[in-house]
CSV table of C-alpha atoms in Angstrom, one decimal:
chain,number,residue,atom,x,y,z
T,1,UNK,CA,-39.6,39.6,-5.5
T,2,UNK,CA,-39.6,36.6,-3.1
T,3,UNK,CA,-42.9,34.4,-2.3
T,4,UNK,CA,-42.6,31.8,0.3
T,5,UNK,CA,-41.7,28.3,-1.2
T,6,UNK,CA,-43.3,26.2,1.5
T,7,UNK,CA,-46.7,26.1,-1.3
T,8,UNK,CA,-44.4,25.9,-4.0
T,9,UNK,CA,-45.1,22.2,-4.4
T,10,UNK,CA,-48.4,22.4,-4.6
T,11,UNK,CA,-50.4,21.0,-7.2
T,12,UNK,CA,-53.1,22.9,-9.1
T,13,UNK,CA,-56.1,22.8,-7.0
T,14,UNK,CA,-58.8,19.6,-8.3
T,15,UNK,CA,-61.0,21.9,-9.8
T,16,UNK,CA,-58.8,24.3,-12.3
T,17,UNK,CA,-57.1,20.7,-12.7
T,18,UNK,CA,-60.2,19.6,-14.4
T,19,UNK,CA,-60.8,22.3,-16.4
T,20,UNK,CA,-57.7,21.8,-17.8
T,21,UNK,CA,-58.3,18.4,-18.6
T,22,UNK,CA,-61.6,18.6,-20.1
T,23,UNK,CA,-62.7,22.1,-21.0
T,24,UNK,CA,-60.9,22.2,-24.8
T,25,UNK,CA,-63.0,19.2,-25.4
T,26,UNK,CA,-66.5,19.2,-26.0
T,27,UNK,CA,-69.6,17.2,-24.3
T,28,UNK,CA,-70.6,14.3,-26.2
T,29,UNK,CA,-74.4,14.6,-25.0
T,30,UNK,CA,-76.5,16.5,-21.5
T,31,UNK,CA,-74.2,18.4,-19.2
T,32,UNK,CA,-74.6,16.9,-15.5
T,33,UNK,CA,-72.0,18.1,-13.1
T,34,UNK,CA,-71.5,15.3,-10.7
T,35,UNK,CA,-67.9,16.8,-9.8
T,36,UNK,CA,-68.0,19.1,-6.7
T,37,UNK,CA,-69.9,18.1,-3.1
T,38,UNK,CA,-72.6,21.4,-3.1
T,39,UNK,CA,-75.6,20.1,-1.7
T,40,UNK,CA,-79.0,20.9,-4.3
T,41,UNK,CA,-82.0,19.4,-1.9
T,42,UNK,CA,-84.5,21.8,-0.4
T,43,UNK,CA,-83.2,24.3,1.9
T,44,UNK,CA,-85.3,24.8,5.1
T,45,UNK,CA,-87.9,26.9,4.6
T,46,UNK,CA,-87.6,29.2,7.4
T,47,UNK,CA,-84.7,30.6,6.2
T,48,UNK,CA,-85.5,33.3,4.1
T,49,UNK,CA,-88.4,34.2,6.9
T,50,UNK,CA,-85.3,34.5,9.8
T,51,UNK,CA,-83.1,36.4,7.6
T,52,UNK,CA,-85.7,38.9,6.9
T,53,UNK,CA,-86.5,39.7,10.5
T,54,UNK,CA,-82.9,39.8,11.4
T,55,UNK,CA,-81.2,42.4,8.0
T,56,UNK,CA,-81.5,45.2,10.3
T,57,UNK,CA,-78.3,43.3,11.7
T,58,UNK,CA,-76.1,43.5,9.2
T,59,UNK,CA,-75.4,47.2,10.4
T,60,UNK,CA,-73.5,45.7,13.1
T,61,UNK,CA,-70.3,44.4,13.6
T,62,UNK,CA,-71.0,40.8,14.1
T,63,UNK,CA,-70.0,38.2,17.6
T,64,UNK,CA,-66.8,36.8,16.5
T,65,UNK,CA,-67.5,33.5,18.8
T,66,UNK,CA,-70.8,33.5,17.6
T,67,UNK,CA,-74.0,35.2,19.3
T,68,UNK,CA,-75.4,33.3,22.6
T,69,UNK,CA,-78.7,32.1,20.6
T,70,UNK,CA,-76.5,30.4,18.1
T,71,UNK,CA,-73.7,28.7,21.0
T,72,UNK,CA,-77.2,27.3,22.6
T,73,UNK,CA,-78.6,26.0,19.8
T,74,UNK,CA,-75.2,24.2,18.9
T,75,UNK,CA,-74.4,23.0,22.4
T,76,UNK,CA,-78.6,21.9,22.3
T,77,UNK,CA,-78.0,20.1,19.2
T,78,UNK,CA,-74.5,18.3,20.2
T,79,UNK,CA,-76.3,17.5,23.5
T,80,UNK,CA,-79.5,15.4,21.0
T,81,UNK,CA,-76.9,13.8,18.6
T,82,UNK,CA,-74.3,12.6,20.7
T,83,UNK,CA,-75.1,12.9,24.3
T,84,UNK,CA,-72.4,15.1,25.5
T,85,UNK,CA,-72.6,18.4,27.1
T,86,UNK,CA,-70.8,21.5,25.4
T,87,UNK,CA,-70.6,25.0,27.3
T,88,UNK,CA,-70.7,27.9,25.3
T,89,UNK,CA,-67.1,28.6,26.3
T,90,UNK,CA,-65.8,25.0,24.3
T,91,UNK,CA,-67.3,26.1,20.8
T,92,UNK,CA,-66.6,28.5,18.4
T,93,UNK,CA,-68.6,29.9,15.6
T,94,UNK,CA,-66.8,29.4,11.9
T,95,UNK,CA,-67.4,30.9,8.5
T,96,UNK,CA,-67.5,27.1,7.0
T,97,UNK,CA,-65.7,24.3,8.5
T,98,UNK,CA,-62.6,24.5,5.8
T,99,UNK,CA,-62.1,28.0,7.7
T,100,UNK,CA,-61.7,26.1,10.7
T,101,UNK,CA,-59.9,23.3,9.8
T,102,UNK,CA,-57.2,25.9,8.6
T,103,UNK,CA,-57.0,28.5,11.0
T,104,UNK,CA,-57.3,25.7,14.2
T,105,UNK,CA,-54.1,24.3,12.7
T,106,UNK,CA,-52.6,28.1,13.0
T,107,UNK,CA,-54.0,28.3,16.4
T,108,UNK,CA,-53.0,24.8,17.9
T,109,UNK,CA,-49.8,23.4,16.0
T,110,UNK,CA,-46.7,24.2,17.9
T,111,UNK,CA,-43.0,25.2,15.9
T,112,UNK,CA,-41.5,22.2,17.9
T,113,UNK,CA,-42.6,18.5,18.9
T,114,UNK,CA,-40.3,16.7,21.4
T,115,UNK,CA,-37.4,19.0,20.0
T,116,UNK,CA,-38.2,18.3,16.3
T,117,UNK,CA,-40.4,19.5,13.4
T,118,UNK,CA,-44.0,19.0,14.3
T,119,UNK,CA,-46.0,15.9,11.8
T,120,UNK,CA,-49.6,16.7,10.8
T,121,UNK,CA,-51.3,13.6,9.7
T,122,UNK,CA,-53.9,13.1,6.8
T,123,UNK,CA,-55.7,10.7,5.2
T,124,UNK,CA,-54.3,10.0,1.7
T,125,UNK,CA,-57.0,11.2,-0.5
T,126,UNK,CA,-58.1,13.6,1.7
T,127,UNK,CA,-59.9,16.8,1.6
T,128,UNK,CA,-57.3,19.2,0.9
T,129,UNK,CA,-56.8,22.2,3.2
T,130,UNK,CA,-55.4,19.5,5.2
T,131,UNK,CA,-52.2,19.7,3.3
T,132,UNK,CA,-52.2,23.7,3.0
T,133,UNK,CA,-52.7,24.2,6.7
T,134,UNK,CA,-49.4,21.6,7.3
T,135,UNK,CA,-47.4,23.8,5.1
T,136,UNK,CA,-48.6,26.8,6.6
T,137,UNK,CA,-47.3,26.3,10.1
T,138,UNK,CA,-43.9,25.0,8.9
T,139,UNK,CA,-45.3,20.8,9.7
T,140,UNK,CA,-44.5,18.3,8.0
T,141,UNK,CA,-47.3,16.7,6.3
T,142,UNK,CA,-47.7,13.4,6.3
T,143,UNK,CA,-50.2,11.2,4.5
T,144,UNK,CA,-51.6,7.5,5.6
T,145,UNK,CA,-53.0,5.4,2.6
T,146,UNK,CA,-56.9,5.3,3.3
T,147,UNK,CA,-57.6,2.9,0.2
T,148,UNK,CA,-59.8,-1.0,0.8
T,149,UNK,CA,-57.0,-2.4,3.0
T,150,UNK,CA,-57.3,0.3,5.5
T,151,UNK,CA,-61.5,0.2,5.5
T,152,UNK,CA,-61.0,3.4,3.2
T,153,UNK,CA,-59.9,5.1,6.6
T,154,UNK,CA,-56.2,6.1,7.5
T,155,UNK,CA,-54.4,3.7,9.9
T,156,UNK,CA,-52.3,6.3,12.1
T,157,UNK,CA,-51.7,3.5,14.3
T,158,UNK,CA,-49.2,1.8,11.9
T,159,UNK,CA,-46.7,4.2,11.8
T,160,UNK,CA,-43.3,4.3,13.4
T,161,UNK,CA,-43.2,5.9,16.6
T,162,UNK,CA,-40.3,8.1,15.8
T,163,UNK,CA,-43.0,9.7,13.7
T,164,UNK,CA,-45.7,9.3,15.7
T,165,UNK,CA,-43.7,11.5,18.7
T,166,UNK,CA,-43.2,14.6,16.5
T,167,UNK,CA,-47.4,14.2,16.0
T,168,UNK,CA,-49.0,17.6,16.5
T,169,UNK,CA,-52.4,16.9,15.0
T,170,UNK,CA,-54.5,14.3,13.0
T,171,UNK,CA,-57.0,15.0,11.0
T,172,UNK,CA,-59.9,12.7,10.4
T,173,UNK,CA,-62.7,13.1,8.2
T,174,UNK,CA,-65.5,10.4,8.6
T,175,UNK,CA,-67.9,9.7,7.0
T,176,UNK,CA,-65.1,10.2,4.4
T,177,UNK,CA,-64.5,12.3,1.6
T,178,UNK,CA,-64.4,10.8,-1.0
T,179,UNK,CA,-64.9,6.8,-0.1
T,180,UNK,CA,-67.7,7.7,2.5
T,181,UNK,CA,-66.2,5.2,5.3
T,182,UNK,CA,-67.8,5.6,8.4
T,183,UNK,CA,-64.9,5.5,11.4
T,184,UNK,CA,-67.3,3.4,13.9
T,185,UNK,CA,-66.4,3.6,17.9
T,186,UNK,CA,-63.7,1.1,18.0
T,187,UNK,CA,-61.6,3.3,15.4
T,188,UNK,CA,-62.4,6.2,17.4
T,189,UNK,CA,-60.9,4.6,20.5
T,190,UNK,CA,-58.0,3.5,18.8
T,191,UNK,CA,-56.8,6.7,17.7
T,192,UNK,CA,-57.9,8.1,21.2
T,193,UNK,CA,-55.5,5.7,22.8
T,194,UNK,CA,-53.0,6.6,20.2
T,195,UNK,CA,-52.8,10.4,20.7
T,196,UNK,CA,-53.2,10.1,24.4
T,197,UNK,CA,-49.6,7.7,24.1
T,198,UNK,CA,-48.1,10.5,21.5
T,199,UNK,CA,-49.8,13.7,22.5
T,200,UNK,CA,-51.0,14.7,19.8
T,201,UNK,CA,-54.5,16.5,19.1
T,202,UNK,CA,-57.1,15.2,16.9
T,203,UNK,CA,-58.9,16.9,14.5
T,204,UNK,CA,-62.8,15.4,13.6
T,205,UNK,CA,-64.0,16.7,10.1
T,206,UNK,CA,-67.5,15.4,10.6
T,207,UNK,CA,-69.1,17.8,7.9
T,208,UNK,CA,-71.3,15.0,6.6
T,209,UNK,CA,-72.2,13.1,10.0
T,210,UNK,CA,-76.2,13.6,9.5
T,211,UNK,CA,-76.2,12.0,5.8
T,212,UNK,CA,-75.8,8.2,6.3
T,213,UNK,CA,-76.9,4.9,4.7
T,214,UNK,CA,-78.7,3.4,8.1
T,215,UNK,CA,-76.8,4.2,11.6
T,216,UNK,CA,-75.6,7.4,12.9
T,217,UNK,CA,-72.1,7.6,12.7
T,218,UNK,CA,-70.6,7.6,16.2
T,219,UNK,CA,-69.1,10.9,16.7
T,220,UNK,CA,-65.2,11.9,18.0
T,221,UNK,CA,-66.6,14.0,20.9
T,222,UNK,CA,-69.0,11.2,21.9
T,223,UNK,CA,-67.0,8.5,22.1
T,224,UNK,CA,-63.5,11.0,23.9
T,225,UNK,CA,-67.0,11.7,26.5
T,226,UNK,CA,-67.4,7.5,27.0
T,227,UNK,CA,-63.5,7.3,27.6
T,228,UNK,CA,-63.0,10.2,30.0
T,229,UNK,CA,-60.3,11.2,27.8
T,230,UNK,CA,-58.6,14.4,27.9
T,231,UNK,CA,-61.4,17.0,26.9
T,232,UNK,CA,-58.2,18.7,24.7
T,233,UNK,CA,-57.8,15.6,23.0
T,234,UNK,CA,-60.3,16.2,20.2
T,235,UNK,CA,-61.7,19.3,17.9
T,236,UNK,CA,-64.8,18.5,16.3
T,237,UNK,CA,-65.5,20.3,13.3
T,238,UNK,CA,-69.6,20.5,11.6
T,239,UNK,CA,-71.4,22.5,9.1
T,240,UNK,CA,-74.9,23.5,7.9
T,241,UNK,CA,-73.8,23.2,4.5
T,242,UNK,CA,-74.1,19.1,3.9
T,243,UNK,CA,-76.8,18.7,6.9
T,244,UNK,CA,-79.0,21.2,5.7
T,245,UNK,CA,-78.3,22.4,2.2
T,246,UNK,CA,-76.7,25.6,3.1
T,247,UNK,CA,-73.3,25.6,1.4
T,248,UNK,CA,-73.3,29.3,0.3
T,249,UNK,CA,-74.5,30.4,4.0
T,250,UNK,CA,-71.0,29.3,5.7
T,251,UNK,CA,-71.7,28.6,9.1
T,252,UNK,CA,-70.2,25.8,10.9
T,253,UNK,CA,-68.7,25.3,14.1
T,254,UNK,CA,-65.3,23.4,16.1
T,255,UNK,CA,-65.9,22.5,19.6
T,256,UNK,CA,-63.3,21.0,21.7
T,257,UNK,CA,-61.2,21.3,25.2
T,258,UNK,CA,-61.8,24.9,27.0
T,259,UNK,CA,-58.0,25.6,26.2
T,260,UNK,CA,-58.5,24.6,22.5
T,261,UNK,CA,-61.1,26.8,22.3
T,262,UNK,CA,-59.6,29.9,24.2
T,263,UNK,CA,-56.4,29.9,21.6
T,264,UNK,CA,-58.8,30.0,18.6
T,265,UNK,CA,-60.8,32.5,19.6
T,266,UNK,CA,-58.0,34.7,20.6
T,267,UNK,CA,-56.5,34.3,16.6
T,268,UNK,CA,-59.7,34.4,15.0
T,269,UNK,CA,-60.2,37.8,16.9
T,270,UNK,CA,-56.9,39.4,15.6
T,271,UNK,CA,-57.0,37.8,12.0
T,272,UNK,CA,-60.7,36.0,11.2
T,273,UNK,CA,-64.2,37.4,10.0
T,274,UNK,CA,-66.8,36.6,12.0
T,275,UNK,CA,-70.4,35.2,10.6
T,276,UNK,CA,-72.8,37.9,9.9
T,277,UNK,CA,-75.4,38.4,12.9
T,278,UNK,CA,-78.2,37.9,10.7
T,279,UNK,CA,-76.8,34.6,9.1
T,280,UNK,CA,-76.1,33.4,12.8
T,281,UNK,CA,-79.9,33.7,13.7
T,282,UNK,CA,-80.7,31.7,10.5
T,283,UNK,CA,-78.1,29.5,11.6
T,284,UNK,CA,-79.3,28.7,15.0
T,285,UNK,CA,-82.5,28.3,13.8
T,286,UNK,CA,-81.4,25.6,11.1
T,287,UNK,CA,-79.5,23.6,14.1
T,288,UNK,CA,-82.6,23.6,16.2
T,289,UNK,CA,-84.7,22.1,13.5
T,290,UNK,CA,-84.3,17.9,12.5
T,291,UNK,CA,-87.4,18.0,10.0
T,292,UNK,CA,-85.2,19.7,7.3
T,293,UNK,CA,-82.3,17.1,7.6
T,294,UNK,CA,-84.6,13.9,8.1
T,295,UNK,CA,-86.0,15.0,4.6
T,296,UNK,CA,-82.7,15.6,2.9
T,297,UNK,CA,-81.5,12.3,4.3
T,298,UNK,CA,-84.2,9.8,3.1
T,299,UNK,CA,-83.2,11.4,-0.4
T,300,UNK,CA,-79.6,10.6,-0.1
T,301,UNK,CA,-80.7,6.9,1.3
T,302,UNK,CA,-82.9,6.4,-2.5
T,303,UNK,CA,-79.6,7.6,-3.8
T,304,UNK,CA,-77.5,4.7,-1.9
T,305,UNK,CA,-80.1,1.8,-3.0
T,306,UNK,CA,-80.0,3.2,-6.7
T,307,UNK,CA,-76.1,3.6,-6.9
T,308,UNK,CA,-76.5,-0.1,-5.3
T,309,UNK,CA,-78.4,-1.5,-8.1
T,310,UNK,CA,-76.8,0.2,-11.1
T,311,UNK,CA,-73.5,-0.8,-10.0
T,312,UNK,CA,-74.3,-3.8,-8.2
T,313,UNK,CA,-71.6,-6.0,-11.1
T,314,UNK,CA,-69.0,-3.8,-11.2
T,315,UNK,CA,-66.4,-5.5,-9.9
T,316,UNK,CA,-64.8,-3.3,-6.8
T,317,UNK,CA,-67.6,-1.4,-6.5
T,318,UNK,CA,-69.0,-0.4,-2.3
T,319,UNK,CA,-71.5,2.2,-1.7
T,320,UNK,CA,-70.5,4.7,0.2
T,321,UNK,CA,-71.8,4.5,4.1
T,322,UNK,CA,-71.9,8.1,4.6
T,323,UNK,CA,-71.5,11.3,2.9
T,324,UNK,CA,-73.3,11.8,-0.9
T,325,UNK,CA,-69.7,10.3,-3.2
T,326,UNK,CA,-69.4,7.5,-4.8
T,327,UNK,CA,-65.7,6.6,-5.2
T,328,UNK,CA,-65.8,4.2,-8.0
T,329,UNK,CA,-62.8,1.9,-9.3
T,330,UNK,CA,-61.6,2.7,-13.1
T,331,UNK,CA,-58.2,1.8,-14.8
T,332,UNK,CA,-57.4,5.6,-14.7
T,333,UNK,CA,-59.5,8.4,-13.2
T,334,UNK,CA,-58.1,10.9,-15.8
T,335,UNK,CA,-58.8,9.0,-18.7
T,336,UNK,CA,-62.0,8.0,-17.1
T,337,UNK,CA,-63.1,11.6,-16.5
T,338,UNK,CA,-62.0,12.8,-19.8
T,339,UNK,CA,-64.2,8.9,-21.4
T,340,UNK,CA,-66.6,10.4,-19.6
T,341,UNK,CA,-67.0,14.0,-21.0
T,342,UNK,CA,-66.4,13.3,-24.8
T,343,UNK,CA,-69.1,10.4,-24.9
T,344,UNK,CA,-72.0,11.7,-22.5
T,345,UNK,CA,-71.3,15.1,-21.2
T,346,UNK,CA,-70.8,13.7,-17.1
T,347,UNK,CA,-68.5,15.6,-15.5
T,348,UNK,CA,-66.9,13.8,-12.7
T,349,UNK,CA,-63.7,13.9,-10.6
T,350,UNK,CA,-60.8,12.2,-11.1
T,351,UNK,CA,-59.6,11.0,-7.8
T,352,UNK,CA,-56.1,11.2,-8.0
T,353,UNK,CA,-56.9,15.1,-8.0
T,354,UNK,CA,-57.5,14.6,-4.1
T,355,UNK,CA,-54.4,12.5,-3.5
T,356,UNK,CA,-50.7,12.8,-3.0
T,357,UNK,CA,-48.3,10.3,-4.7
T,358,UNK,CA,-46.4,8.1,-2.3
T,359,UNK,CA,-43.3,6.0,-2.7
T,360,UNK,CA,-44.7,6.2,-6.3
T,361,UNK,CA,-48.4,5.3,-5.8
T,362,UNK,CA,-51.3,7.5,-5.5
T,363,UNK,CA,-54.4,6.0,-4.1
T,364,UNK,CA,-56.6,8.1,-6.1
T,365,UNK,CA,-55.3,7.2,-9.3
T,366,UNK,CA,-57.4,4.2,-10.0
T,367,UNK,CA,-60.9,6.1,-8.9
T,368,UNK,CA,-63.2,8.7,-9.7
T,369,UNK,CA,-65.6,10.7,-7.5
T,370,UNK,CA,-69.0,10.9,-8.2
T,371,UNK,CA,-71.6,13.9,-6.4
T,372,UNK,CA,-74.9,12.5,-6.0
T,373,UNK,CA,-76.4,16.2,-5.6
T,374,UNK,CA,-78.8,16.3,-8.1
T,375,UNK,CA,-82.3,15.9,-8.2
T,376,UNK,CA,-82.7,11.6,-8.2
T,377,UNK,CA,-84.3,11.4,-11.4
T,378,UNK,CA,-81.3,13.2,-12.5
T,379,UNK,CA,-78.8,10.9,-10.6
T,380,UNK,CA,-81.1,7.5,-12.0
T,381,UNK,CA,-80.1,8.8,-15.9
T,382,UNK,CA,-76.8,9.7,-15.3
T,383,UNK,CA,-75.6,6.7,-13.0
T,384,UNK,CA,-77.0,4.3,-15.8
T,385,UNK,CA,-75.2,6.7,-18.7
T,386,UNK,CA,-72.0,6.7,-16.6
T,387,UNK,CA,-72.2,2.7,-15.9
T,388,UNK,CA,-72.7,2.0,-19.7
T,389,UNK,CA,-69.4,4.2,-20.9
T,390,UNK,CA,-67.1,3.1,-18.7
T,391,UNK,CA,-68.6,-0.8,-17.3
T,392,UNK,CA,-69.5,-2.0,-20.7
């Protein structure tokens, strides 16, 4: 029996990759997974009281572009962080923002570009349903170094124009996973400038915009608003689950041009699955409230200073600006990883796991990723355990 053979090429996904690599092996001291990005501060506290007074819900079929309650409080909330004005009718609801990211892609990538196969851009490592949603609308993916030359940051604007003109969409994630780089207003306008020349739309994973070392990171939307660009131009994509500790509730939401938004509602209403009522009202609670994510963030800033100090002579090393990874330079991130495991029981990522090789390099290879999710007296033991295995 046939299966399609456009995902024939990919590689094992990071995670079963790891297992593989350590799992046959055994700890050498305390387990501490430092290896996947699931957020372990405090939840809010109102949410178990919201969901309560809203089960009776769950008999329901739920809003597929998400109930009125929840569009205000996201338009509210993009209207405080960035200054720009969202109508209900330019955001959509999403179960996550990796659902989005995907099914957008589905939505908004057309079969031809200029009479040719359509490009989707990525950063190169990247976060990677990036890659899957290329491959699933017949594009051609291709990935941009994002490594110290480039500010950790892809540099679309170095391309060839022959490649830029069959540009259908470019996805940027910032602050970055995994280097947490911080694309700042300039960069923004630089690739505004860029698709505007090419046509091309831009896709904003800004998952971890509200975890940052000292400055909000400038947003996509925000900076499109400044330009009077075209309001099609962008798709910002955010989540509860970094802001406010809510990985397992999936709710997250895209907002972009009015035409954008029109196409992904009309797929997502033929093939998606809409958030639950009830989790929506705990979700439009959650993005009313800024107590819960000031809290969480001072907590991730002790993290950045204490990363700072225990790593402060290792040569290479930068604390990330955003996001809760450190990306830190090793010889070999598999043999690091695998170091790692035998002699202390850290489990980390290797970062070639969340690359693609190019022209024979992969800009992963010489890195690992590090979660700082734990509780910090947790992070303080393992940072120093991690530092003396593989920096002394």
């Amino acid at each position: 029996m046939q299966v399609p053979e456009r995902f024939s090429n990919l590689p094992e996904y990071a995670f079963p990759r790891l297992r593989a690599l350590l799992d046959h092996h055994a700890p050498g001291g305390p387990v501490v997974a430092m290896t996947i990005g699931e957020p372990r501060h405090e939840m809010p506290p109102f949410v178990a009281e919201v969901l309560q007074a809203n089960t009776h819900l769950f008999a329901k079929y739920p809003v597929n572009e998400g109930i009125p309650e929840l569009l205000d409080a996201i338009s509210a909330w993009l209207a405080r962080r960035y200054g720009v004005s969202v109508p209900h009718a330019q955001i959509m609801a999403l179960n996550g923002t990796r659902e989005g990211l995907f099914n957008a892609a589905l939505a908004l990538c057309p079969e031809r570009k200029n009479g040719a196969r359509p490009v989707i851009l990525a950063p190169n490592p990247f976060y990677q349903v990036y890659a899957v949603a290329a491959l699933a609308v017949g594009a051609e993916p291709v990935y941009a170094p994002a490594t110290a030359a480039t500010g950790y940051l892809p540099d679309y604007t170095a391309l060839a124009p022959e490649v830029l003109d069959r540009v259908a969409i470019a996805y940027v994630c910032s602050p970055s996973n995994p280097q947490g780089a911080v694309a700042d207003a300039a960069y923004w306008r630089s690739l505004l400038a860029l698709a505007e020349k090419h046509d091309f739309r831009i896709f904003a994973d800004e998952c971890y915009s509200e975890i940052y070392r000292a400055s909000p990171p400038p947003g996509a939307l925000e900076v499109a608003a400044q330009m009077g660009a075209d309001p099609e131009r962008v798709l910002s994509f955010h989540s509860l689950s970094k802001r406010s500790n809510l990985p397992g509730l999936r709710s997250g939401f895209v907002a972009g041009g009015p035409d954008s938004i029109r196409r992904i509602r009309q797929l997502r209403a033929y093939a998606g699955a809409p958030l639950p009522e009830p989790l929506q009202h705990v979700a439009a609670t959650t993005w009313g409230d800024e107590k819960h994510v000031d809290r969480s963030r001072a907590l991730y800033q002790q993290k950045y200073a204490l990363a700072d100090r225990v790593f402060s002579h290792v040569p290479g090393y930068k604390g990330p600006d955003g996001g809760f990874f450190l990306w830190l330079p090793v010889p070999d991130g598999e043999e690091a990883a695998l170091k790692l495991w035998q002699q202390t029981g850290i489990r980390v990522l290797p970062g070639a796991y969340l690359a693609r090789e190019q022209d024979g390099f992969n800009p992963g290879k010489g890195f690992i990723r590090v979660a700082m999710v734990t509780p910090i007296d947790e992070i303080q033991d393992a940072l120093i355990r991690l530092r003396d295995c593989l920096y002394r």
